[in-house]
Coordinates of C-alpha atoms and ligand atoms in Angstrom, one line a residue:
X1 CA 79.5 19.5 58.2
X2 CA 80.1 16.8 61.0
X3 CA 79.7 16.6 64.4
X4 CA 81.0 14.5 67.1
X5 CA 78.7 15.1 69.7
X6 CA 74.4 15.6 69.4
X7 CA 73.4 19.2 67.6
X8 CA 70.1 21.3 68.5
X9 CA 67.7 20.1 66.1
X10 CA 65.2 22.5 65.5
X11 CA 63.2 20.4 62.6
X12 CA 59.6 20.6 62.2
X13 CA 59.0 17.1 61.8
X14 CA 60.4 14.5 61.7
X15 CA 62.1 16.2 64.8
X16 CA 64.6 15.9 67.6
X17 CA 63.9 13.3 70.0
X18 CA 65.3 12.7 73.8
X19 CA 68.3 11.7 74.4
X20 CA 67.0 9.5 76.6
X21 CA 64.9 7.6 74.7
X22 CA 67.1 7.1 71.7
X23 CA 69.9 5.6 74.2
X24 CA 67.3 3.4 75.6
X25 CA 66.3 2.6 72.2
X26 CA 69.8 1.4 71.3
X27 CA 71.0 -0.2 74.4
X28 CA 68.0 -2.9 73.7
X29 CA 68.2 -2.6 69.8
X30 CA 69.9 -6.1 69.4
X31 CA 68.8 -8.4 72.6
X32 CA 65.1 -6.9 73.6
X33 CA 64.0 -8.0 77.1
X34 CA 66.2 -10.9 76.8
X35 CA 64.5 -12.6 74.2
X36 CA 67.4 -12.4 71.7
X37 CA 65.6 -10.9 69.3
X38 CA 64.8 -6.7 68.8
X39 CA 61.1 -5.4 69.4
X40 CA 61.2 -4.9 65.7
X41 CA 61.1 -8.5 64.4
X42 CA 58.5 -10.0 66.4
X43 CA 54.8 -10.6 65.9
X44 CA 52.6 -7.7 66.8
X45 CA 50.4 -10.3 68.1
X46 CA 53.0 -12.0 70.3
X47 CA 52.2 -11.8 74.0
X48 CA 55.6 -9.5 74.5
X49 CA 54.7 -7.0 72.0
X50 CA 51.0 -6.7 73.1
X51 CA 52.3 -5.8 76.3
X52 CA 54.0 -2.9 75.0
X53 CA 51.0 -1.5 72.7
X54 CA 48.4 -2.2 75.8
X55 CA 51.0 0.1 78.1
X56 CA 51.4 2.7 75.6
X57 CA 47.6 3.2 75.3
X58 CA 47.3 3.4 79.3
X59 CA 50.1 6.0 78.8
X60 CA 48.8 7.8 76.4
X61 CA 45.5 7.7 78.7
X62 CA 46.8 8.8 81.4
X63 CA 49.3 11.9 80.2
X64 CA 46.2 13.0 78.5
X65 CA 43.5 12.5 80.7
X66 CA 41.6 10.5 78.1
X67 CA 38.0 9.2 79.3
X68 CA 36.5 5.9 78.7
X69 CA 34.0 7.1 76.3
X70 CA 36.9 7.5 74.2
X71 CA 39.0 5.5 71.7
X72 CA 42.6 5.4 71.1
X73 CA 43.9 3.9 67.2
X74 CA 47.2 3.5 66.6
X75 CA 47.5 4.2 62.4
X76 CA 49.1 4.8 59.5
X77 CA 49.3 7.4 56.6
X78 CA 49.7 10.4 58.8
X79 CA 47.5 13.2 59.5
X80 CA 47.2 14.0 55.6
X81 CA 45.6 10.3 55.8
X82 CA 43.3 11.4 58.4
X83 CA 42.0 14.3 56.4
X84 CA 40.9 11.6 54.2
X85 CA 39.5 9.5 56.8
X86 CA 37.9 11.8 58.5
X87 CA 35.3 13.1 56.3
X88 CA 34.5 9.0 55.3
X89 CA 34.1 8.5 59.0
X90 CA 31.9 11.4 59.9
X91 CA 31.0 13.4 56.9
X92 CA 27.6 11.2 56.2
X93 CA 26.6 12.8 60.1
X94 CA 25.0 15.7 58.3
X95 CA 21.6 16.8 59.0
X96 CA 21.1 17.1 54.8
X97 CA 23.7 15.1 53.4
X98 CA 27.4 14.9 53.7
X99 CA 29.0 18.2 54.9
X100 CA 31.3 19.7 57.3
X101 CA 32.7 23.5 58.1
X102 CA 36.5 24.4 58.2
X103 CA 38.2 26.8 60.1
X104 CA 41.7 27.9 58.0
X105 CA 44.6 29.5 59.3
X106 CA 47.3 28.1 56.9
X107 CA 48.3 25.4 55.3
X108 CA 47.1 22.7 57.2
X109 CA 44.1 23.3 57.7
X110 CA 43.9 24.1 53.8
X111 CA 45.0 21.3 53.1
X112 CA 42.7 19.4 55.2
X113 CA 39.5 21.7 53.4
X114 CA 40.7 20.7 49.9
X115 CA 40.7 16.8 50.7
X116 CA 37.4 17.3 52.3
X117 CA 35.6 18.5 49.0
X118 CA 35.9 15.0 47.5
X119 CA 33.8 13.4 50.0
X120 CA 31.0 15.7 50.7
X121 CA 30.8 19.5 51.0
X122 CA 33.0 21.1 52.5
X123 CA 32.0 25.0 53.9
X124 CA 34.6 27.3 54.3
X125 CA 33.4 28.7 57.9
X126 CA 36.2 31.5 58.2
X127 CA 39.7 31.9 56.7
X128 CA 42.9 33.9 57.6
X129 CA 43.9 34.3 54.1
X130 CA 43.6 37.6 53.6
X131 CA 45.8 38.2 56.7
X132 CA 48.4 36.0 55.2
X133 CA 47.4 33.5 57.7
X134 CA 49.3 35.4 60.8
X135 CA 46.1 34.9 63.0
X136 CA 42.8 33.6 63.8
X137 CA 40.0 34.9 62.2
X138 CA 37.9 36.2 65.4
X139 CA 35.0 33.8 67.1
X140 CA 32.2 36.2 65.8
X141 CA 33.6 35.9 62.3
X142 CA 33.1 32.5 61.7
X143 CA 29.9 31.6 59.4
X144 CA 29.2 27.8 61.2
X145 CA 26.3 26.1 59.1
X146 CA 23.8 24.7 61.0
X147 CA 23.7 21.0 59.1
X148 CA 27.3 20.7 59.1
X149 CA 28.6 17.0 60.7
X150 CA 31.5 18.9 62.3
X151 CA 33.6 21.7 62.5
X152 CA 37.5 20.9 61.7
X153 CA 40.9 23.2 62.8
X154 CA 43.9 23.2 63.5
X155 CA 45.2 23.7 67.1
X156 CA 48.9 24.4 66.0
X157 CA 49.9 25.5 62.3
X158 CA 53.4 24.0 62.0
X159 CA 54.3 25.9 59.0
X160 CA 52.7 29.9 60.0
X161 CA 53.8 28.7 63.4
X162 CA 49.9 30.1 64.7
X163 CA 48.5 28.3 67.8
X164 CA 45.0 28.3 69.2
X165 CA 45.5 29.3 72.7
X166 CA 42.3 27.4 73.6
X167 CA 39.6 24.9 72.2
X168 CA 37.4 26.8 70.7
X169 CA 33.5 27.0 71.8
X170 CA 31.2 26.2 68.8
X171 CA 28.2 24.9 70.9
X172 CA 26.9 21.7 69.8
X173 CA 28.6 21.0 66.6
X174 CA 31.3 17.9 67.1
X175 CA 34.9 19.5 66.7
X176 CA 37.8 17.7 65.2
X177 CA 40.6 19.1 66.2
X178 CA 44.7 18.3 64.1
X179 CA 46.9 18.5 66.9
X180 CA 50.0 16.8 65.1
X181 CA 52.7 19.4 65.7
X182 CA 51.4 20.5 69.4
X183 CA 49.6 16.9 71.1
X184 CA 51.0 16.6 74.7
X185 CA 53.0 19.9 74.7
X186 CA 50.1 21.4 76.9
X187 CA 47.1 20.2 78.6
X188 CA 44.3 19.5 76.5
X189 CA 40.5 18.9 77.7
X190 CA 39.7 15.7 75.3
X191 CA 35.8 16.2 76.2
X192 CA 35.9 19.5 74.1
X193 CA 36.4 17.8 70.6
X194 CA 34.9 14.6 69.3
X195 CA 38.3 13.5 67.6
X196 CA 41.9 14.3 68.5
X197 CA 44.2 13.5 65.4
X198 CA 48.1 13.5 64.9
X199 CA 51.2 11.7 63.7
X200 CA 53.8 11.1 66.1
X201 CA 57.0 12.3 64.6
X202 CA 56.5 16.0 65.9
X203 CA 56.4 15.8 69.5
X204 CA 56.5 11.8 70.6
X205 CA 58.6 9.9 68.6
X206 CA 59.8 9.0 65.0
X207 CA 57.1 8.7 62.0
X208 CA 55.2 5.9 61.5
X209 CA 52.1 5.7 63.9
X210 CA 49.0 8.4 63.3
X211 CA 47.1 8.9 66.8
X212 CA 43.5 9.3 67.2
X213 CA 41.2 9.8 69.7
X214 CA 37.7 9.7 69.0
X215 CA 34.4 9.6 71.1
X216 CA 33.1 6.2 70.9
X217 CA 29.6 7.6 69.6
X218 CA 31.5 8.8 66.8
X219 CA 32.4 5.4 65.1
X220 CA 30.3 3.2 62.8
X221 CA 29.4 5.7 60.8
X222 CA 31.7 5.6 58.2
X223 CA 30.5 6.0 54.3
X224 CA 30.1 2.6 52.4
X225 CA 33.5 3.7 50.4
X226 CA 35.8 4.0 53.5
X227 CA 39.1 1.7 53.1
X228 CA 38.8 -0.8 56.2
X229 CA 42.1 0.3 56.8
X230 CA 40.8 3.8 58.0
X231 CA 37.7 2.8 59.2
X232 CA 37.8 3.6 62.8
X233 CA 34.8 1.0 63.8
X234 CA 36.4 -1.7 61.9
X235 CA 40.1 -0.5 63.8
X236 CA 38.7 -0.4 67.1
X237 CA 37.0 -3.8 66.7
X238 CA 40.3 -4.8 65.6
X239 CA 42.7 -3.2 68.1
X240 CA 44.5 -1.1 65.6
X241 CA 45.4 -4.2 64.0
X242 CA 43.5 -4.4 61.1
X243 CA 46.8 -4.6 58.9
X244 CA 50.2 -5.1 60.5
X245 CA 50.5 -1.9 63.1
X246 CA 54.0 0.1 62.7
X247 CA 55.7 -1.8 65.6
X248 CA 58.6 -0.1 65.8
X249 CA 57.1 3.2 65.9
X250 CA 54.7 2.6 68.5
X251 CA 57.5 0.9 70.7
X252 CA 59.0 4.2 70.6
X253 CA 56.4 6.3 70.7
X254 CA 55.8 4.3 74.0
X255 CA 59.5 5.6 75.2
X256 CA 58.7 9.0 74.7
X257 CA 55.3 8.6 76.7
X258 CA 57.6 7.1 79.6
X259 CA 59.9 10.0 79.2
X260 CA 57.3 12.7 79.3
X261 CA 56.2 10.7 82.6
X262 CA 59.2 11.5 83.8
X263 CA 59.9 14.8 83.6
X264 CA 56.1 15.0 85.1
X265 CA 53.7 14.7 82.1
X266 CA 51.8 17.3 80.3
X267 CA 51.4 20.1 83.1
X268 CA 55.3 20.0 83.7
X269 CA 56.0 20.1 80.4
X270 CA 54.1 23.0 79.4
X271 CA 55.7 25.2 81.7
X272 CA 58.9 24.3 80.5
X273 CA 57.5 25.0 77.0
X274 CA 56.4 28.0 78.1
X275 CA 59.6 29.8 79.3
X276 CA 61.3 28.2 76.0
X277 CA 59.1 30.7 74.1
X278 CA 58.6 33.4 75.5
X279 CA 62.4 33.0 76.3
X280 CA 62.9 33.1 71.9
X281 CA 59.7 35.8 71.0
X282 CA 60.9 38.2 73.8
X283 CA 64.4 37.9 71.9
X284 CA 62.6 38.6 68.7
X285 CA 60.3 41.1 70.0
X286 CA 63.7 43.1 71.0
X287 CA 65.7 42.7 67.9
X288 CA 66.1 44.7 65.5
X289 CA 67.1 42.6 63.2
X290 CA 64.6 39.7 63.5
X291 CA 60.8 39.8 63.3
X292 CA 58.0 37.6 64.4
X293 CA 54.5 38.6 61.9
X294 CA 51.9 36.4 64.1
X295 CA 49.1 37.9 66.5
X296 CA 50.5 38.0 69.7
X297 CA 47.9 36.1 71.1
X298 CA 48.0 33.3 68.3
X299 CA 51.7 32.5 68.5
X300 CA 53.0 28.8 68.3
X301 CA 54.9 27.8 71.6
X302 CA 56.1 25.0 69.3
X303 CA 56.9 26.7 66.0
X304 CA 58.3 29.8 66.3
X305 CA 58.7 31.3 62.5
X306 CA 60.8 34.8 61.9
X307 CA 62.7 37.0 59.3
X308 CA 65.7 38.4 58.8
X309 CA 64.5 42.7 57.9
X310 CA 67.3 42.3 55.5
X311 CA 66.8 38.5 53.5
X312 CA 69.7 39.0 51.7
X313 CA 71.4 37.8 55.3
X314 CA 69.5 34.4 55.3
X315 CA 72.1 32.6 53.5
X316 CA 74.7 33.3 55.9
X317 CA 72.2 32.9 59.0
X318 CA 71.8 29.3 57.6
X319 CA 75.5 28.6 57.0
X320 CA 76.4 30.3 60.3
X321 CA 73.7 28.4 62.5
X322 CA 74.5 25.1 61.2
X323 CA 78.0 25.4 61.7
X324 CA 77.3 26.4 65.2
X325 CA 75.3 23.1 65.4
X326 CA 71.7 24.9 65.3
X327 CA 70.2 22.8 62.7
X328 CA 66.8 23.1 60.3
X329 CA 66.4 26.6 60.5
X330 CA 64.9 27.4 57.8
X331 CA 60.9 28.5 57.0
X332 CA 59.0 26.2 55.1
X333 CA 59.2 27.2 51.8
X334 CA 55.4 28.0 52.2
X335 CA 56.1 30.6 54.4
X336 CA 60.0 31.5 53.7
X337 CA 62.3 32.9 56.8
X338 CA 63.5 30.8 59.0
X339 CA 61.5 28.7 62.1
X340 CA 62.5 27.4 64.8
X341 CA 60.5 24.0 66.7
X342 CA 60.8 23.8 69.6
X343 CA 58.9 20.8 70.7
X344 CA 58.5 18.6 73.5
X345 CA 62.1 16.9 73.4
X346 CA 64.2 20.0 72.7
X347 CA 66.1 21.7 76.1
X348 CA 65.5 25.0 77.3
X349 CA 69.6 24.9 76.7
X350 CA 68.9 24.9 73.4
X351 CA 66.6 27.6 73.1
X352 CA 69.6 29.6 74.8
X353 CA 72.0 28.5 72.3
X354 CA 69.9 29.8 69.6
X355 CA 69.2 33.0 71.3
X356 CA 72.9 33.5 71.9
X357 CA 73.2 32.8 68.6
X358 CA 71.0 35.2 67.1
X359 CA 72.4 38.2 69.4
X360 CA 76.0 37.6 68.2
X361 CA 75.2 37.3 65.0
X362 CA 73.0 40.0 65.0
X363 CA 75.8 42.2 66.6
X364 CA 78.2 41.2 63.5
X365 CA 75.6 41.8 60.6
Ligands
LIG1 C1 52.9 17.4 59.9 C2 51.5 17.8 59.9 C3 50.5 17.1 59.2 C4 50.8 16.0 58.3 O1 51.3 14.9 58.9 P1 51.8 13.6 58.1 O2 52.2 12.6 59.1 O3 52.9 14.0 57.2 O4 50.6 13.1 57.3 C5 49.2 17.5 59.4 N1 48.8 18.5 60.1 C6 49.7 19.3 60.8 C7 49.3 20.4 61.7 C8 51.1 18.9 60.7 O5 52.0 19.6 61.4

């Protein structure tokens, strides 16, 4: 299949990306700011680039409403790098030892719990498991230790496609919250959670650059084992710069922040996102032919996952949509079905496409 023209791209990561941006992108690709040269092959330490990283920070800052007493790195190795990092940074904060509890609703978080174990101990404070992670397991459920260093979840699970409506209240405990497939698509009190952690190639820009946000008090605490790399003191100290930062990435991830600007930051956005789900689940919730298995109150506005009733149709859904220039479709095979992302960067024209998709298609099964 070829096209001649831009498809809906409804990939989970890496994932679509304004059009805007990636025109801006390559109008500058071979001659950047008049210096002859692209953004790509000059020093991150040049006086040019460090223009660009200090701007996307202030961005960053300022879409998010991100206080002082918090610090912005710029890394690599992803989120499943942070799951690492995380427990070396703040693990050893534990009133007996190194320890922290984990709240699971699917595969990322699990996965998150599982890298844990090697650095201290992880507790498993509650789990949707049983209810084949389609929910939350309620508040009153969870079983919090009281010498636990933190509390880790995950505010969006790209792969169940099960979202957090809010942060949730654990008291005193620091939370560390993974918001890699839903950062900036709504807005986000930074006080609530010591650290804020995510990659970049769900809803900013392509992969390459991990975001985190951490209290300050909450660095320099790192276990003796800790790759400088990942230590978040040693970062900071260094601005992110402790090895040579992704430059490319963070030059776009600085166009998207512009972008988002534009269209009137996070509160604008998250209307928009809004009416794109409820635009696809009020579909679903109609159809007879497609079904949606999360909580009602724990669906993703950014990953919306369904079945076919009959999955003998799937193939043919696939073939079909992609033809039609609906792209990525298909569940993770984690979870089967099909899913839809619907981040950030994807129109709500797209979200109608789909829809008139599904209807028609629907109609002919
Ligand atoms: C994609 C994703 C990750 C992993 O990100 P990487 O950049 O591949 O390390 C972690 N958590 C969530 C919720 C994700 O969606």
């Amino acid at each position: 299949m070829t096209f001649d023209r831009r498809i809906y791209n409804f990939a989970a990561g890496p994932a679509t990306l304004p059009e805007e941006v990636l025109q801006q992108a390559a109008d500058e690709m071979l001659n950047w700011q008049g210096l002859g040269t692209s953004v790509m092959e000059i020093s991150h330490r040049s006086k040019e680039f460090m223009a660009v990283y200090e701007e996307v920070l202030q961005d960053l800052r300022t879409l998010m409403n991100i206080p002082d007493t918090y610090e912005i790195l710029l890394l690599q190795g992803g989120g499943i790098g942070q799951n690492a990092a995380i427990p070396m940074n703040l693990m050893s904060l534990g009133k007996n030892g190194p320890k922290a509890d984990f709240i699971v609703t699917g595969v990322w978080s699990e996965k998150s719990f599982k890298e844990a174990e090697k650095y201290g101990i992880a507790h498993l404070a509650a789990s949707s498991a049983a209810e084949k992670f389609n929910t939350v397991p309620a508040r009153a459920t969870w079983q919090l230790s009281d010498d636990a260093a933190y509390v880790h979840y995950c505010a969006n699970e790209t792969i169940g496609g099960v979202e957090f409506p809010d942060v949730p209240d654990i008291s005193d405990t620091i939370l560390v919250a993974d918001i890699s497939s839903n950062i900036l698509s709504k807005e986000m009190d930074v006080t609530k959670c010591g650290v804020w952690f995510g990659g970049a190639q769900k809803n900013i820009g392509p992969s390459g650059v991990t975001i985190v946000i951490v209290r300050r008090d909450l660095m320099g605490h790192s276990m003796k084992i800790t790759p400088s790399i990942w230590d978040w003191a040693k970062e900071s100290a260094n601005q992110s710069m402790f090895n040579t930062p992704p430059t490319f990435s963070i030059y776009m991830a600085g166009l998207g922040f512009k972008w988002l600007l534009r269209q009137g930051g996070v509160k604008a956005i998250e209307k928009r996102n809004q009416a794109k789900a409820d635009l696809l689940y009020s579909f679903l919730d109609e159809s007879s032919l497609y079904e949606n298995r999360v909580a009602k109150e724990y669906r993703s506005r950014m990953n919306v996952t369904f079945f076919l009733q009959d999955e003998n149709l799937n193939a043919e859904f696939l073939t079909q949509s992609n033809a039609a220039g609906l792209a990525a479709l298909r569940g993770h095979k984690a979870a089967g079905g099909m899913r839809a992302s619907i981040y950030n960067a994807m129109p709500l024209e797209g979200v109608q496409a789909l829809v008139e998709f599904m209807r028609d298609f629907e109609r002919r099964a």
